[in-house]
Amino acid sequence: MSKAYILLGRIACGKSHVAQQIAKEKGGVILSCDEIIQSLFDECLGEKLVPTEAKAIDYLLSLAEQIGKCGGNVIF
């Protein structure tokens, strides 16, 4: 049975570290909205950040659903 781990917290509080530990110990795919935005955009998005984040989250949720249907774990 697949599982979804959702990590919430302040900036730089260790979410990525915990996600890496979960992936290592329990297996799973880490899906990060921050990583998508940082890899696609070199500049500050300003006013466009919130709608861009919303689109990235929608995309990651669709990936998570596909991964879950295949029996994989997902870490947000």
MMTF fields as JSON, N, C-alpha, C and O atoms, coordinates in Angstrom:
{
  "mmtfVersion": "1.0.0",
  "mmtfProducer": "UNKNOWN",
  "numBonds": 303,
  "numAtoms": 304,
  "numGroups": 76,
  "numChains": 1,
  "numModels": 1,
  "chainsPerModel": [1],
  "groupsPerChain": [76],
  "chainIdList": ["A"],
  "bondAtomList": [4, 2, 8, 6, 12, 10, 16, 14, 20, 18, 24, 22, 28, 26, 32, 30, 36, 34, 40, 38, 44, 42, 48, 46, 52, 50, 56, 54, 60, 58, 64, 62, 68, 66, 72, 70, 76, 74, 80, 78, 84, 82, 88, 86, 92, 90, 96, 94, 100, 98, 104, 102, 108, 106, 112, 110, 116, 114, 120, 118, 124, 122, 128, 126, 132, 130, 136, 134, 140, 138, 144, 142, 148, 146, 152, 150, 156, 154, 160, 158, 164, 162, 168, 166, 172, 170, 176, 174, 180, 178, 184, 182, 188, 186, 192, 190, 196, 194, 200, 198, 204, 202, 208, 206, 212, 210, 216, 214, 220, 218, 224, 222, 228, 226, 232, 230, 236, 234, 240, 238, 244, 242, 248, 246, 252, 250, 256, 254, 260, 258, 264, 262, 268, 266, 272, 270, 276, 274, 280, 278, 284, 282, 288, 286, 292, 290, 296, 294, 300, 298],
  "bondOrderList": [1, 1, 1, 1, 1, 1, 1, 1, 1, 1, 1, 1, 1, 1, 1, 1, 1, 1, 1, 1, 1, 1, 1, 1, 1, 1, 1, 1, 1, 1, 1, 1, 1, 1, 1, 1, 1, 1, 1, 1, 1, 1, 1, 1, 1, 1, 1, 1, 1, 1, 1, 1, 1, 1, 1, 1, 1, 1, 1, 1, 1, 1, 1, 1, 1, 1, 1, 1, 1, 1, 1, 1, 1, 1, 1],
  "groupList": [{"groupName": "MET", "atomNameList": ["N", "CA", "C", "O"], "elementList": ["N", "C", "C", "O"], "formalChargeList": [0, 0, 0, 0], "bondAtomList": [1, 0, 2, 1, 3, 2], "bondOrderList": [1, 1, 2], "singleLetterCode": "M", "chemCompType": "L-PEPTIDE LINKING"}, {"groupName": "SER", "atomNameList": ["N", "CA", "C", "O"], "elementList": ["N", "C", "C", "O"], "formalChargeList": [0, 0, 0, 0], "bondAtomList": [1, 0, 2, 1, 3, 2], "bondOrderList": [1, 1, 2], "singleLetterCode": "S", "chemCompType": "L-PEPTIDE LINKING"}, {"groupName": "LYS", "atomNameList": ["N", "CA", "C", "O"], "elementList": ["N", "C", "C", "O"], "formalChargeList": [0, 0, 0, 0], "bondAtomList": [1, 0, 2, 1, 3, 2], "bondOrderList": [1, 1, 2], "singleLetterCode": "K", "chemCompType": "L-PEPTIDE LINKING"}, {"groupName": "ALA", "atomNameList": ["N", "CA", "C", "O"], "elementList": ["N", "C", "C", "O"], "formalChargeList": [0, 0, 0, 0], "bondAtomList": [1, 0, 2, 1, 3, 2], "bondOrderList": [1, 1, 2], "singleLetterCode": "A", "chemCompType": "L-PEPTIDE LINKING"}, {"groupName": "TYR", "atomNameList": ["N", "CA", "C", "O"], "elementList": ["N", "C", "C", "O"], "formalChargeList": [0, 0, 0, 0], "bondAtomList": [1, 0, 2, 1, 3, 2], "bondOrderList": [1, 1, 2], "singleLetterCode": "Y", "chemCompType": "L-PEPTIDE LINKING"}, {"groupName": "ILE", "atomNameList": ["N", "CA", "C", "O"], "elementList": ["N", "C", "C", "O"], "formalChargeList": [0, 0, 0, 0], "bondAtomList": [1, 0, 2, 1, 3, 2], "bondOrderList": [1, 1, 2], "singleLetterCode": "I", "chemCompType": "L-PEPTIDE LINKING"}, {"groupName": "LEU", "atomNameList": ["N", "CA", "C", "O"], "elementList": ["N", "C", "C", "O"], "formalChargeList": [0, 0, 0, 0], "bondAtomList": [1, 0, 2, 1, 3, 2], "bondOrderList": [1, 1, 2], "singleLetterCode": "L", "chemCompType": "L-PEPTIDE LINKING"}, {"groupName": "GLY", "atomNameList": ["N", "CA", "C", "O"], "elementList": ["N", "C", "C", "O"], "formalChargeList": [0, 0, 0, 0], "bondAtomList": [1, 0, 2, 1, 3, 2], "bondOrderList": [1, 1, 2], "singleLetterCode": "G", "chemCompType": "PEPTIDE LINKING"}, {"groupName": "ARG", "atomNameList": ["N", "CA", "C", "O"], "elementList": ["N", "C", "C", "O"], "formalChargeList": [0, 0, 0, 0], "bondAtomList": [1, 0, 2, 1, 3, 2], "bondOrderList": [1, 1, 2], "singleLetterCode": "R", "chemCompType": "L-PEPTIDE LINKING"}, {"groupName": "CYS", "atomNameList": ["N", "CA", "C", "O"], "elementList": ["N", "C", "C", "O"], "formalChargeList": [0, 0, 0, 0], "bondAtomList": [1, 0, 2, 1, 3, 2], "bondOrderList": [1, 1, 2], "singleLetterCode": "C", "chemCompType": "L-PEPTIDE LINKING"}, {"groupName": "HIS", "atomNameList": ["N", "CA", "C", "O"], "elementList": ["N", "C", "C", "O"], "formalChargeList": [0, 0, 0, 0], "bondAtomList": [1, 0, 2, 1, 3, 2], "bondOrderList": [1, 1, 2], "singleLetterCode": "H", "chemCompType": "L-PEPTIDE LINKING"}, {"groupName": "VAL", "atomNameList": ["N", "CA", "C", "O"], "elementList": ["N", "C", "C", "O"], "formalChargeList": [0, 0, 0, 0], "bondAtomList": [1, 0, 2, 1, 3, 2], "bondOrderList": [1, 1, 2], "singleLetterCode": "V", "chemCompType": "L-PEPTIDE LINKING"}, {"groupName": "GLN", "atomNameList": ["N", "CA", "C", "O"], "elementList": ["N", "C", "C", "O"], "formalChargeList": [0, 0, 0, 0], "bondAtomList": [1, 0, 2, 1, 3, 2], "bondOrderList": [1, 1, 2], "singleLetterCode": "Q", "chemCompType": "L-PEPTIDE LINKING"}, {"groupName": "GLU", "atomNameList": ["N", "CA", "C", "O"], "elementList": ["N", "C", "C", "O"], "formalChargeList": [0, 0, 0, 0], "bondAtomList": [1, 0, 2, 1, 3, 2], "bondOrderList": [1, 1, 2], "singleLetterCode": "E", "chemCompType": "L-PEPTIDE LINKING"}, {"groupName": "ASP", "atomNameList": ["N", "CA", "C", "O"], "elementList": ["N", "C", "C", "O"], "formalChargeList": [0, 0, 0, 0], "bondAtomList": [1, 0, 2, 1, 3, 2], "bondOrderList": [1, 1, 2], "singleLetterCode": "D", "chemCompType": "L-PEPTIDE LINKING"}, {"groupName": "PHE", "atomNameList": ["N", "CA", "C", "O"], "elementList": ["N", "C", "C", "O"], "formalChargeList": [0, 0, 0, 0], "bondAtomList": [1, 0, 2, 1, 3, 2], "bondOrderList": [1, 1, 2], "singleLetterCode": "F", "chemCompType": "L-PEPTIDE LINKING"}, {"groupName": "PRO", "atomNameList": ["N", "CA", "C", "O"], "elementList": ["N", "C", "C", "O"], "formalChargeList": [0, 0, 0, 0], "bondAtomList": [1, 0, 2, 1, 3, 2], "bondOrderList": [1, 1, 2], "singleLetterCode": "P", "chemCompType": "L-PEPTIDE LINKING"}, {"groupName": "THR", "atomNameList": ["N", "CA", "C", "O"], "elementList": ["N", "C", "C", "O"], "formalChargeList": [0, 0, 0, 0], "bondAtomList": [1, 0, 2, 1, 3, 2], "bondOrderList": [1, 1, 2], "singleLetterCode": "T", "chemCompType": "L-PEPTIDE LINKING"}, {"groupName": "ASN", "atomNameList": ["N", "CA", "C", "O"], "elementList": ["N", "C", "C", "O"], "formalChargeList": [0, 0, 0, 0], "bondAtomList": [1, 0, 2, 1, 3, 2], "bondOrderList": [1, 1, 2], "singleLetterCode": "N", "chemCompType": "L-PEPTIDE LINKING"}],
  "groupTypeList": [0, 1, 2, 3, 4, 5, 6, 6, 7, 8, 5, 3, 9, 7, 2, 1, 10, 11, 3, 12, 12, 5, 3, 2, 13, 2, 7, 7, 11, 5, 6, 1, 9, 14, 13, 5, 5, 12, 1, 6, 15, 14, 13, 9, 6, 7, 13, 2, 6, 11, 16, 17, 13, 3, 2, 3, 5, 14, 4, 6, 6, 1, 6, 3, 13, 12, 5, 7, 2, 9, 7, 7, 18, 11, 5, 15],
  "groupIdList": [1, 2, 3, 4, 5, 6, 7, 8, 9, 10, 11, 12, 13, 14, 15, 16, 17, 18, 19, 20, 21, 22, 23, 24, 25, 26, 27, 28, 29, 30, 31, 32, 33, 34, 35, 36, 37, 38, 39, 40, 41, 42, 43, 44, 45, 46, 47, 48, 49, 50, 51, 52, 53, 54, 55, 56, 57, 58, 59, 60, 61, 62, 63, 64, 65, 66, 67, 68, 69, 70, 71, 72, 73, 74, 75, 76],
  "secStructList": [7, 7, 7, 3, 3, 7, 7, 7, 7, 1, 6, 6, 1, 1, 2, 2, 2, 2, 2, 2, 2, 2, 2, 2, 2, 2, 7, 7, 3, 3, 7, 7, 2, 2, 2, 2, 2, 2, 2, 2, 7, 1, 1, 7, 7, 4, 4, 4, 2, 2, 2, 2, 2, 2, 2, 2, 2, 2, 2, 2, 2, 2, 2, 2, 2, 2, 2, 2, 2, 6, 6, 7, 7, 3, 3, 7],
  "xCoordList": [0.84, 0.0, 0.883, 1.819, 0.592, 1.39, 1.016, -0.087, 1.977, 1.764, 2.194, 3.085, 1.552, 1.952, 2.372, 1.623, 3.574, 4.098, 4.098, 4.7, 3.434, 3.365, 4.075, 3.674, 5.13, 5.936, 5.649, 5.723, 5.323, 5.03, 5.941, 6.271, 6.343, 7.17, 7.735, 7.578, 8.392, 9.001, 10.171, 10.67, 10.594, 11.751, 12.972, 13.209, 13.74, 15.013, 14.871, 15.771, 13.735, 13.558, 13.938, 13.881, 14.333, 14.781, 13.845, 14.018, 12.854, 11.893, 12.583, 12.278, 13.515, 14.211, 15.041, 15.097, 15.674, 16.467, 15.571, 15.907, 14.446, 13.51, 12.981, 12.864, 12.663, 12.166, 13.203, 12.858, 14.472, 15.54, 15.668, 15.916, 15.502, 15.564, 14.411, 14.608, 13.211, 12.05, 12.263, 12.009, 12.732, 12.964, 13.988, 13.831, 15.014, 16.064, 15.564, 15.847, 14.825, 14.387, 13.161, 13.09, 12.21, 10.949, 10.751, 9.832, 11.625, 11.474, 10.429, 9.451, 10.623, 9.635, 10.248, 11.469, 9.393, 9.781, 9.512, 8.413, 10.526, 10.351, 9.851, 10.478, 8.719, 8.146, 8.209, 7.581, 8.969, 9.195, 8.828, 9.394, 7.886, 7.483, 8.66, 8.881, 9.408, 10.562, 11.584, 12.13, 11.846, 12.834, 12.383, 13.198, 11.1, 10.589, 10.797, 11.331, 10.382, 10.459, 11.913, 12.245, 12.78, 14.189, 14.885, 15.781, 14.488, 15.139, 14.63, 15.348, 13.411, 12.842, 13.054, 13.123, 13.157, 13.213, 14.47, 14.706, 15.269, 16.495, 16.228, 16.98, 15.164, 14.877, 13.768, 13.061, 13.636, 12.559, 11.236, 11.141, 10.234, 8.95, 8.042, 7.084, 8.323, 7.51, 6.044, 5.689, 5.189, 3.735, 3.318, 2.251, 4.148, 3.79, 4.129, 3.819, 4.76, 5.16, 3.962, 3.972, 2.945, 1.803, 1.072, 0.816, 0.721, 0.052, 0.97, 0.503, 2.267, 3.206, 3.32, 3.361, 3.371, 3.395, 2.141, 2.213, 0.992, -0.271, -0.259, -0.715, 0.259, 0.349, 1.32, 1.058, 2.44, 3.425, 2.83, 3.055, 2.082, 1.45, 0.429, 0.374, -0.375, -1.337, -0.627, -1.072, 0.482, 1.261, 1.806, 1.72, 2.365, 2.923, 1.843, 2.09, 0.665, -0.429, -0.829, -1.142, -0.821, -1.156, -0.068, -0.371, 1.194, 2.275, 2.125, 2.295, 1.806, 1.64, 0.544, 0.689, -0.535, -1.63, -1.156, -1.465, -0.406, 0.115, 1.078, 1.019, 1.957, 2.919, 2.186, 2.524, 1.187, 0.407, -0.324, -0.404, -0.858, -1.553, -0.615, -1.039, 0.674, 1.678, 2.231, 3.095, 1.734, 2.17, 3.366, 3.919, 3.776, 4.931, 4.566, 3.438, 5.535, 5.366, 5.756, 6.611, 5.111, 5.374, 5.654, 4.97, 6.659, 7.007, 6.924, 7.636, 6.04, 5.884, 6.663, 6.682],
  "yCoordList": [-1.18, 0.0, 1.24, 1.34, 2.165, 3.387, 4.359, 4.319, 5.24, 6.251, 7.601, 7.696, 8.644, 10.017, 10.677, 10.689, 11.22, 11.958, 13.431, 13.814, 14.252, 15.68, 16.409, 16.32, 17.129, 17.834, 19.325, 19.928, 19.907, 21.336, 21.967, 21.341, 23.2, 23.896, 25.177, 25.489, 25.898, 27.173, 26.943, 25.826, 28.005, 27.966, 27.535, 28.012, 26.624, 26.16, 25.475, 25.557, 24.797, 24.105, 22.631, 21.929, 22.143, 20.765, 19.84, 18.622, 20.385, 19.547, 18.686, 17.501, 19.284, 18.53, 17.398, 16.303, 17.658, 16.621, 15.458, 14.292, 15.787, 14.75, 13.981, 12.756, 14.679, 14.019, 13.029, 11.917, 13.437, 12.546, 11.315, 10.213, 11.496, 10.371, 9.4, 8.185, 9.937, 9.086, 8.309, 7.106, 9.003, 8.349, 7.224, 6.158, 7.457, 6.464, 5.266, 4.119, 5.535, 4.476, 3.713, 2.494, 4.409, 3.776, 3.677, 3.009, 4.351, 4.392, 5.401, 5.607, 6.015, 6.977, 8.023, 8.128, 8.791, 9.852, 11.182, 11.419, 12.044, 13.372, 14.318, 14.461, 14.958, 15.944, 17.307, 17.519, 18.228, 19.534, 20.664, 20.788, 21.472, 22.646, 23.617, 24.198, 23.794, 24.699, 24.272, 25.113, 22.98, 22.496, 22.757, 23.108, 22.588, 22.867, 24.334, 24.652, 25.222, 26.655, 27.104, 27.879, 26.625, 27.017, 26.495, 27.154, 25.331, 24.784, 25.418, 25.435, 25.933, 26.511, 28.013, 28.525, 28.724, 30.183, 30.7, 30.45, 31.422, 32.002, 33.306, 33.68, 33.982, 35.28, 35.183, 34.179, 36.242, 36.331, 36.491, 37.295, 35.738, 35.783, 36.907, 37.264, 37.46, 38.561, 38.18, 37.201, 38.973, 38.755, 37.413, 36.893, 36.856, 35.609, 34.372, 33.25, 34.567, 33.42, 32.591, 31.369, 33.224, 32.481, 31.672, 30.487, 32.269, 31.436, 30.354, 29.273, 30.638, 29.634, 28.484, 27.322, 28.796, 27.752, 26.893, 25.672, 27.531, 26.787, 25.8, 24.666, 26.223, 25.322, 24.18, 23.035, 24.487, 23.453, 22.44, 21.238, 22.914, 22.008, 21.113, 19.914, 21.677, 20.864, 19.766, 18.618, 20.136, 19.163, 18.062, 16.878, 18.46, 17.469, 16.551, 15.365, 17.085, 16.246, 15.207, 14.068, 15.595, 14.618, 13.545, 12.372, 13.943, 12.949, 12.021, 10.807, 12.607, 11.81, 10.771, 9.631, 11.15, 10.208, 9.052, 7.892, 9.375, 8.327, 7.398, 6.179, 7.979, 7.177, 6.286, 5.113, 6.847, 6.078, 4.912, 3.832, 5.125, 4.041, 2.902, 1.757, 3.228, 2.186, 1.557, 0.682, 2.003, 1.433, 2.116, 1.612, 3.252, 3.96, 4.953, 5.442, 5.247, 6.26, 7.623, 7.735, 8.66, 10.026, 10.889, 10.784, 11.734, 12.652, 14.059, 14.412, 14.884, 16.284, 17.144, 18.367],
  "zCoordList": [0.0, 0.0, 0.0, 0.793, -0.869, -0.961, 0.153, 0.698, 0.478, 1.508, 0.972, 0.128, 1.473, 1.167, 2.474, 3.451, 2.473, 3.626, 3.248, 2.245, 4.035, 3.757, 4.89, 6.051, 4.537, 5.516, 5.44, 4.37, 6.57, 6.648, 7.689, 8.697, 7.445, 8.422, 7.846, 6.666, 8.717, 8.319, 7.37, 7.236, 6.725, 5.845, 6.645, 7.755, 6.06, 6.63, 7.992, 8.828, 8.213, 9.493, 9.42, 10.43, 8.219, 8.095, 7.345, 7.395, 6.649, 5.915, 4.864, 4.727, 4.122, 3.072, 3.669, 3.11, 4.785, 5.452, 5.895, 5.69, 6.495, 6.932, 5.724, 5.777, 4.64, 3.429, 2.897, 2.497, 2.895, 2.432, 3.329, 2.84, 4.619, 5.554, 5.321, 5.322, 5.12, 4.851, 3.561, 3.504, 2.523, 1.23, 1.377, 0.782, 2.152, 2.357, 3.165, 2.821, 4.232, 5.145, 4.654, 4.806, 4.074, 3.699, 2.196, 1.723, 1.445, -0.003, -0.398, 0.321, -1.505, -1.976, -2.868, -2.984, -3.494, -4.401, -3.702, -3.201, -3.675, -3.077, -4.167, -5.216, -3.904, -4.825, -4.146, -3.109, -4.733, -4.112, -5.066, -6.152, -4.647, -5.423, -5.535, -6.597, -4.459, -4.479, -5.523, -6.238, -5.615, -6.574, -8.014, -8.867, -8.28, -9.631, -9.976, -11.038, -9.093, -9.365, -9.49, -10.387, -8.603, -8.659, -9.909, -10.437, -10.385, -11.571, -12.869, -13.869, -12.864, -14.083, -14.225, -15.343, -13.105, -13.153, -12.476, -11.294, -13.244, -12.702, -11.95, -11.05, -12.325, -11.741, -10.692, -10.603, -9.907, -8.916, -9.67, -10.598, -9.277, -9.985, -9.494, -10.179, -8.34, -7.819, -7.714, -7.058, -8.374, -8.317, -8.911, -8.583, -9.775, -10.451, -9.611, -10.013, -8.454, -7.639, -7.177, -7.323, -6.629, -6.08, -7.155, -6.938, -8.317, -9.33, -9.902, -10.263, -9.985, -10.48, -9.492, -9.896, -8.203, -7.171, -7.228, -7.091, -7.429, -7.495, -8.659, -8.515, -9.806, -10.954, -10.674, -11.043, -10.024, -9.694, -8.719, -8.859, -7.746, -6.775, -7.467, -7.194, -8.351, -9.109, -9.894, -9.925, -10.526, -11.289, -10.379, -10.704, -9.245, -8.317, -7.749, -7.529, -7.513, -7.025, -8.066, -7.72, -9.345, -10.388, -10.48, -10.703, -10.308, -10.269, -9.061, -9.172, -7.918, -6.704, -6.884, -6.44, -7.522, -7.777, -8.655, -8.384, -9.705, -10.588, -9.852, -10.012, -9.052, -8.29, -7.289, -7.131, -6.618, -5.652, -6.292, -5.708, -7.491, -8.195, -8.547, -8.698, -8.678, -8.977, -7.703, -7.762, -6.551, -5.276, -4.648, -3.67, -5.186, -4.636, -3.56, -3.5, -2.711, -1.668, -2.218, -3.097, -1.683, -2.107, -0.882, 0.135, -0.992, 0.103, -0.437, -1.377, 0.164, -0.242, 0.723, 0.584]
}
